[in-house]
Amino acid sequence: MKSVNIHEAKTHLSRLLDEVSRGEAITIAKAGKPIARLGPVTASRPTRTPGFLRGKIRISDDFDEPLPVDIQKSFEGSDD
């Protein structure tokens, strides 16, 4: 892991960020002691748990039945 001092980090921030974007982690030190770390952002995905909504969603028995004609016509834009 690369280490730079604060002055170098301020002076060359764009270059350091380019290195970080390629996956390298960089430590920023003050008086030789590490105080911060620059690293690439990792996309985190939430953990998906199958069945976590079981019993919380209710689908009507007639969910897939055709809509009444008057509602179908309103979707089609006709008033007949």
Tab-separated table of C-alpha atoms in Angstrom:
chain	number	residue	atom	x	y	z
A	1	MET	CA	0.000	0.000	0.000
A	2	LYS	CA	1.330	3.395	-0.978
A	3	SER	CA	1.810	6.054	1.715
A	4	VAL	CA	2.025	9.826	1.170
A	5	ASN	CA	2.298	12.808	3.489
A	6	ILE	CA	-0.386	15.497	3.739
A	7	HIS	CA	1.514	17.977	1.558
A	8	GLU	CA	1.910	15.435	-1.235
A	9	ALA	CA	-1.757	14.438	-0.919
A	10	LYS	CA	-2.883	18.068	-1.296
A	11	THR	CA	-0.474	18.741	-4.146
A	12	HIS	CA	-1.219	15.581	-6.128
A	13	LEU	CA	-4.808	14.756	-5.161
A	14	SER	CA	-5.978	14.242	-8.767
A	15	ARG	CA	-3.148	11.798	-9.488
A	16	LEU	CA	-3.795	9.945	-6.240
A	17	LEU	CA	-7.498	9.674	-7.029
A	18	ASP	CA	-6.621	8.229	-10.445
A	19	GLU	CA	-4.582	5.562	-8.671
A	20	VAL	CA	-7.455	4.880	-6.276
A	21	SER	CA	-9.871	4.546	-9.204
A	22	ARG	CA	-7.618	1.769	-10.529
A	23	GLY	CA	-8.022	-0.086	-7.229
A	24	GLU	CA	-4.966	1.017	-5.253
A	25	ALA	CA	-5.358	2.043	-1.601
A	26	ILE	CA	-3.299	4.992	-0.375
A	27	THR	CA	-2.474	5.933	3.211
A	28	ILE	CA	-2.087	9.604	4.121
A	29	ALA	CA	0.340	10.222	6.967
A	30	LYS	CA	1.120	13.181	9.217
A	31	ALA	CA	4.568	13.235	10.782
A	32	GLY	CA	5.005	9.648	9.627
A	33	LYS	CA	1.856	8.388	11.361
A	34	PRO	CA	-1.060	7.129	9.249
A	35	ILE	CA	-4.150	9.315	9.725
A	36	ALA	CA	-6.361	8.495	6.738
A	37	ARG	CA	-6.774	6.008	3.946
A	38	LEU	CA	-7.976	6.629	0.393
A	39	GLY	CA	-9.535	3.589	-1.189
A	40	PRO	CA	-11.879	2.652	-3.998
A	41	VAL	CA	-15.579	2.694	-3.275
A	42	THR	CA	-17.071	-0.753	-3.404
A	43	ALA	CA	-20.675	-1.093	-4.409
A	44	SER	CA	-22.516	-2.914	-1.710
A	45	ARG	CA	-25.669	-4.795	-2.446
A	46	PRO	CA	-28.208	-5.384	0.243
A	47	THR	CA	-28.531	-8.990	1.276
A	48	ARG	CA	-31.640	-10.525	-0.224
A	49	THR	CA	-33.517	-12.979	1.939
A	50	PRO	CA	-35.951	-15.204	0.067
A	51	GLY	CA	-39.400	-15.141	1.626
A	52	PHE	CA	-38.841	-12.130	3.877
A	53	LEU	CA	-42.234	-10.674	2.850
A	54	ARG	CA	-44.092	-13.952	3.269
A	55	GLY	CA	-47.460	-13.285	4.865
A	56	LYS	CA	-47.180	-9.512	4.382
A	57	ILE	CA	-48.395	-9.222	0.796
A	58	ARG	CA	-51.857	-10.269	-0.237
A	59	ILE	CA	-52.861	-10.754	-3.864
A	60	SER	CA	-56.566	-10.836	-4.580
A	61	ASP	CA	-57.997	-14.079	-5.948
A	62	ASP	CA	-59.264	-12.224	-9.038
A	63	PHE	CA	-55.923	-10.474	-9.684
A	64	ASP	CA	-55.518	-11.920	-13.177
A	65	GLU	CA	-59.166	-11.675	-14.196
A	66	PRO	CA	-60.058	-9.214	-16.985
A	67	LEU	CA	-60.903	-5.691	-15.857
A	68	PRO	CA	-64.493	-4.476	-16.058
A	69	VAL	CA	-65.281	-2.959	-19.473
A	70	ASP	CA	-65.719	0.595	-18.107
A	71	ILE	CA	-62.236	0.529	-16.537
A	72	GLN	CA	-60.683	-0.939	-19.699
A	73	LYS	CA	-62.235	1.877	-21.734
A	74	SER	CA	-60.871	4.521	-19.375
A	75	PHE	CA	-57.367	3.101	-19.908
A	76	GLU	CA	-57.913	3.152	-23.664
A	77	GLY	CA	-59.124	6.738	-23.543
A	78	SER	CA	-62.652	6.111	-24.785
A	79	ASP	CA	-65.806	7.175	-22.944
A	80	ASP	CA	-68.205	4.928	-24.859
